[in-house]
Short mmCIF file of C-alpha atoms in Angstrom, two decimals:
data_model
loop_
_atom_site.label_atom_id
_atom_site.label_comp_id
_atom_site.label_asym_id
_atom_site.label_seq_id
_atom_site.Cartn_x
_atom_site.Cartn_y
_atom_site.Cartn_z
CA UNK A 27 0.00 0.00 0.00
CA UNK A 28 2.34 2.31 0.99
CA UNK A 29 5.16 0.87 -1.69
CA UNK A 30 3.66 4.27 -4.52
CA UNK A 31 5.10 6.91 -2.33
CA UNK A 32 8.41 5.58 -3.06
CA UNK A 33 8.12 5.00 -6.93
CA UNK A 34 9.19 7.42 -9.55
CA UNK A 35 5.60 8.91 -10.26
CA UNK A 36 5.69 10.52 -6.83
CA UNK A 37 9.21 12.37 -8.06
CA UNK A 38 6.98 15.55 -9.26
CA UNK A 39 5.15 15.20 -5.83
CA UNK A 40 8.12 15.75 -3.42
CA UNK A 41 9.91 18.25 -6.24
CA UNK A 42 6.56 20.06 -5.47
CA UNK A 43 6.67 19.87 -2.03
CA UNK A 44 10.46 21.21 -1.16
CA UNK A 45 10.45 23.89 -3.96
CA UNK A 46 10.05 27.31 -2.77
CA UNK A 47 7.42 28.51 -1.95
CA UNK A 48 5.66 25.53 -1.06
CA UNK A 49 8.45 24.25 1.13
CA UNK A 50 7.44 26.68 3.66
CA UNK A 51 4.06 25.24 4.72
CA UNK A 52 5.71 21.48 4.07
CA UNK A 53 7.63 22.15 6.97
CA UNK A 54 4.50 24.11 9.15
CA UNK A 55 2.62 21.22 8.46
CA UNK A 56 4.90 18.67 9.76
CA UNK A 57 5.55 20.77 12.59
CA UNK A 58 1.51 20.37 13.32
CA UNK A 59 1.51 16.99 12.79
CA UNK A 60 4.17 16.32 15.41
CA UNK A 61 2.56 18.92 17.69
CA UNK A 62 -1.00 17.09 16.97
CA UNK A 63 0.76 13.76 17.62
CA UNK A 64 2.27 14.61 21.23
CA UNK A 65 -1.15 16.23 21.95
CA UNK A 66 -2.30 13.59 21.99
CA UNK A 67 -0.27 11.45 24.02
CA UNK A 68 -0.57 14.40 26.46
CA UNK A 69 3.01 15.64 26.02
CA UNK A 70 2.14 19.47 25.52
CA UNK A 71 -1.42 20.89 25.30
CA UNK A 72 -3.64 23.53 23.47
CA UNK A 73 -2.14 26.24 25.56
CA UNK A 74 1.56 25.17 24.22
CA UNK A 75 1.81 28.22 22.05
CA UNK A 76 -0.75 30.45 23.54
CA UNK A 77 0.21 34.08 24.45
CA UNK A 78 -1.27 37.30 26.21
CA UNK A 79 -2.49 39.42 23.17
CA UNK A 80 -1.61 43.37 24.51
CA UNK A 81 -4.35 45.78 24.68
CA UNK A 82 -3.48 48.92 22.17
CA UNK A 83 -2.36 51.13 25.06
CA UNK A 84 0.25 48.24 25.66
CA UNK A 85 1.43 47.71 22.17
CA UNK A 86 2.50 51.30 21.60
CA UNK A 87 3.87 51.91 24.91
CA UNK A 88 6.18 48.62 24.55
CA UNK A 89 6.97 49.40 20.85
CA UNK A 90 6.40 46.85 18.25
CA UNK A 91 7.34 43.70 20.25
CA UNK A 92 7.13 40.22 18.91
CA UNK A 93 3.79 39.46 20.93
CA UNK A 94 2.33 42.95 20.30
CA UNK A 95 2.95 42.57 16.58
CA UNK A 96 1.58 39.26 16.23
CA UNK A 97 -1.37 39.62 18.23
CA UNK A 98 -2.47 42.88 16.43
CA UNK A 99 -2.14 40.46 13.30
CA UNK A 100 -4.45 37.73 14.75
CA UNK A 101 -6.90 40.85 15.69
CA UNK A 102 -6.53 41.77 12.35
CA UNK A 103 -7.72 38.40 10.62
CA UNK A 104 -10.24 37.56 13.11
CA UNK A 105 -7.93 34.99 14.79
CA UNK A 106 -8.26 35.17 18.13
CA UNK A 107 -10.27 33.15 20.62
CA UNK A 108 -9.15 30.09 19.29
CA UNK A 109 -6.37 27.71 20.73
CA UNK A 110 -3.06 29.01 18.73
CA UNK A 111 -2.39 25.30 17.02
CA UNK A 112 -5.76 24.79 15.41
CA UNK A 113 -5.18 28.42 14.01
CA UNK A 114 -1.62 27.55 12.73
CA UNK A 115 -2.78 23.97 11.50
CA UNK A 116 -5.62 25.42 9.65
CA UNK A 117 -3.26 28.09 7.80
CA UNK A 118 -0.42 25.89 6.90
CA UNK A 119 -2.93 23.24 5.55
CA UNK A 120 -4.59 25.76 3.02
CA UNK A 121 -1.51 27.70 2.23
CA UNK A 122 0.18 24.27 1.29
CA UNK A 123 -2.57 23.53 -1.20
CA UNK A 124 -2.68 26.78 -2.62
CA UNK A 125 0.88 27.11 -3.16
CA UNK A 126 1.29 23.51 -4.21
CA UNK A 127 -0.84 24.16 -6.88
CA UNK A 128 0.46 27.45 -7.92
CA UNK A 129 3.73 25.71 -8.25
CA UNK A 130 2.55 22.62 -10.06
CA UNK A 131 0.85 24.43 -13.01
CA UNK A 132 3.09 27.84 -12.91
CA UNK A 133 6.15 27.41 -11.87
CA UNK A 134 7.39 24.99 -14.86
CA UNK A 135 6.72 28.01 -17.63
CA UNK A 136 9.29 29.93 -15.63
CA UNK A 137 11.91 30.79 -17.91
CA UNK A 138 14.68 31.65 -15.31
CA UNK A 139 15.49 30.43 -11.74
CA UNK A 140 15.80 33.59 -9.95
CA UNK A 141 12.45 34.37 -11.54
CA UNK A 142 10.86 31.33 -9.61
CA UNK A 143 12.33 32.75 -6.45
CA UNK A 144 10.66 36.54 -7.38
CA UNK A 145 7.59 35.08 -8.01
CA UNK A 146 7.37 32.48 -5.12
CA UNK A 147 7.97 35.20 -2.50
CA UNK A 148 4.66 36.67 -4.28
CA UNK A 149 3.17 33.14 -3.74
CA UNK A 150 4.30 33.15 -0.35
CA UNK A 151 2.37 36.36 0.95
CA UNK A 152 -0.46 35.81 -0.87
CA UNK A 153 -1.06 32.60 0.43
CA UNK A 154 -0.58 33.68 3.82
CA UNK A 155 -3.03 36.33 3.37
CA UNK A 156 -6.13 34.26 1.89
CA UNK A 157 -4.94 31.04 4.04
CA UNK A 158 -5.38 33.72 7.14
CA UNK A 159 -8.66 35.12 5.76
CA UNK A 160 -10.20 31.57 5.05
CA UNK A 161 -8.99 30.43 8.42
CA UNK A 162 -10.86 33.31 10.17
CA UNK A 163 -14.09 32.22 8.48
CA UNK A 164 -13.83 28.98 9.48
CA UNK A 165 -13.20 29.51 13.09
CA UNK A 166 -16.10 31.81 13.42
CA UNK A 167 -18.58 29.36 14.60
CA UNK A 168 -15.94 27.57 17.14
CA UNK A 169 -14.99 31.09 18.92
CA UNK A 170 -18.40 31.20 21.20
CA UNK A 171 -17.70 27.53 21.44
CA UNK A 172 -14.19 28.11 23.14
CA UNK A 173 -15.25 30.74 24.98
CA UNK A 174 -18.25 29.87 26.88
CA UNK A 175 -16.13 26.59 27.80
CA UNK A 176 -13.36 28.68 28.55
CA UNK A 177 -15.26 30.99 31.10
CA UNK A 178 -17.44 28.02 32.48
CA UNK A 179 -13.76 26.98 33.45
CA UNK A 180 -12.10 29.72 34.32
CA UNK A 181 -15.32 30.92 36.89
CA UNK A 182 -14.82 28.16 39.24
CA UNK A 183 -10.61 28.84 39.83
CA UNK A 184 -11.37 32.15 41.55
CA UNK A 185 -9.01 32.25 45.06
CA UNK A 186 -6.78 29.80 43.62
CA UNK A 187 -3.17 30.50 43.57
CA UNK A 188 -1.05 30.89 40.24
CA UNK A 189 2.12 31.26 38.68
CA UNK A 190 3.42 34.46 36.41
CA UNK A 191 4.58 32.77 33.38
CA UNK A 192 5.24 36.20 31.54
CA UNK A 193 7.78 38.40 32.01
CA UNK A 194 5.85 40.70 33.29
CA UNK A 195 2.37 41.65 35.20
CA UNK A 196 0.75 44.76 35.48
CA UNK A 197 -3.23 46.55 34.92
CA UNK A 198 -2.55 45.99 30.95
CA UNK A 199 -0.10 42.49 30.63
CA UNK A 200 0.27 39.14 32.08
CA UNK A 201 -0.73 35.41 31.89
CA UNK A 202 0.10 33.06 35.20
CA UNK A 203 -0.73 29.48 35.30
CA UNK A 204 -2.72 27.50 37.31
CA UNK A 205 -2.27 24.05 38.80
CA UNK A 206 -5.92 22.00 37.77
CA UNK A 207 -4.28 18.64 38.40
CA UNK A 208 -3.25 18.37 34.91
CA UNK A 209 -0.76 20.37 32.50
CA UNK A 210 -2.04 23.25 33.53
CA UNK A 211 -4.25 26.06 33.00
CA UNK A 212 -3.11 28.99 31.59
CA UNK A 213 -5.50 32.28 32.31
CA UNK A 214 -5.24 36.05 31.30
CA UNK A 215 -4.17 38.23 34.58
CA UNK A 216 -4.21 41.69 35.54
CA UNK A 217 -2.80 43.62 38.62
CA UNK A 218 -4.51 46.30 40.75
CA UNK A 219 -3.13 49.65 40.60
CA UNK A 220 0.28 50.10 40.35
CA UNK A 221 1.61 46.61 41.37
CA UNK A 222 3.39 45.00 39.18
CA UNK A 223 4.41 41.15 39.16
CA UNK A 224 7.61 38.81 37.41
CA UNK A 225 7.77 35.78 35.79
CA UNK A 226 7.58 32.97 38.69
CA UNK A 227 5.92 35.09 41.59
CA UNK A 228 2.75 33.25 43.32
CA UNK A 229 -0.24 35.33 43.19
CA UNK A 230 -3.92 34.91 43.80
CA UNK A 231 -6.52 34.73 41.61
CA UNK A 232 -9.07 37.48 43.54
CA UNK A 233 -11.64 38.50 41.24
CA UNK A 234 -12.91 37.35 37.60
CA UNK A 235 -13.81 40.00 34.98
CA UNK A 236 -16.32 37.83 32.26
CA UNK A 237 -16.12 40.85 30.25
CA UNK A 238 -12.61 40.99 29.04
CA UNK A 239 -11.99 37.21 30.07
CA UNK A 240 -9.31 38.12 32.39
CA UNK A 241 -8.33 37.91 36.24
CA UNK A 242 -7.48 40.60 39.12
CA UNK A 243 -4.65 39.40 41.22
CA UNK A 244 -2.89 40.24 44.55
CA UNK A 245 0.37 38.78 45.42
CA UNK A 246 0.10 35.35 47.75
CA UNK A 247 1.83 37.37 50.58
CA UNK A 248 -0.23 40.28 50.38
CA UNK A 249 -3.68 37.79 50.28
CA UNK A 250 -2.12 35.85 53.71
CA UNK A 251 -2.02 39.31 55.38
CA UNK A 252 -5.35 40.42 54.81
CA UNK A 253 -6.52 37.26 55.63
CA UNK A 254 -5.38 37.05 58.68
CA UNK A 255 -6.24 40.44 59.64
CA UNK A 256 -9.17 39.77 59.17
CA UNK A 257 -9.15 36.56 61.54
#
């Protein structure tokens, strides 16, 4: 069964496959299948390449960082709300077949070889750009999906005690993560005020906002005071 993908008819196949630009989403895809694959033998999780998207106060106060940037582009497609790997999975697998088949019936009336690397950088962005657009129509329905679960979650962790994962906490930035017995659950945070948190300090989750899906938080030290002041 398997014996045809190593006969000479599959030659144009894997020509196809590692020619620029095509080559690109070759090797996105079998980064999602090996992602996919230790998913599900519970080696990482959905959260594995999740990130805090900055508000637009943030973004231009930090300058254009590497999170800032690429969460103002998953705003910008409709991306967001969605676990990060079905996102990724669903743009490398339509970006492959588009540029697979640009290549296949183009590419061979190219006269020149630098002329193939001209035009597949063309390929290349345009098949980012409608693989990102068809991805953020196809994730519509699953957003409220995520969501609702998400918050259902998320409600019931209130007073628990998490981790700062980012570099950084404050009133606009930070993610911590939360022990839920498994690999973890990885929530949106905020700080009160002024107070501002690192990566690895214990704080507490103290109140949930279901509006912008994130969580208030007091450090663990400053929680044990006022609770036993209060006792």
């Amino acid at each position: 069964m398997f014996a045809i993908f190593f006969t000479d008819a599959m030659d144009p196949f894997y020509l196809n496959i590692t020619s620029f630009p095509t080559v690109v989403f070759t090797l996105l895809l079998l980064f999602c299948i090996f992602f996919w694959l230790f998913a599900v033998v519970g080696v990482v999780d959905l959260d594995f390449l999740d990130f805090d998207i900055p508000n637009t106060d943030t973004s231009v106060n930090d300058g254009l960082s590497g999170a800032g940037l690429l969460g103002g582009l998953l705003m910008r497609f409709k991306l967001d709300g969605v676990p990060i790997p079905i996102i990724v999975t669903l743009i490398s697998l339509i970006g492959w077949f588009i540029s697979y088949y640009i290549v296949h019936f183009l590419f061979e009336y190219l006269p020149f070889d630098w002329l193939r690397y001209v035009v597949g950088l063309a390929v290349l962005t345009a098949s980012l750009y409608v693989s990102a657009v068809l991805t953020g129509f196809i994730i519509r329905p699953l957003r409220s999906i995520f969501e609702s679960a998400d918050q259902e979650v998320q409600k019931k962790i209130v007073g628990q005690i998490a981790i700062v994962r980012t570099s950084r906490v404050d009133k606009t930035f930070g993610e911590a993560k939360v022990d839920d017995g498994g690999a973890g659950l990885i929530v949106k945070i905020r700080s009160y005020s002024e107070d501002v948190f690192n990566s690895g300090d214990r704080v507490v989750l103290l109140e949930y906002d279901e509006d912008k899906n994130i969580y208030r938080v007091i450090s663990e030290s400053e929680f044990n005071d006022t609770s036993n002041t209060k006792n």
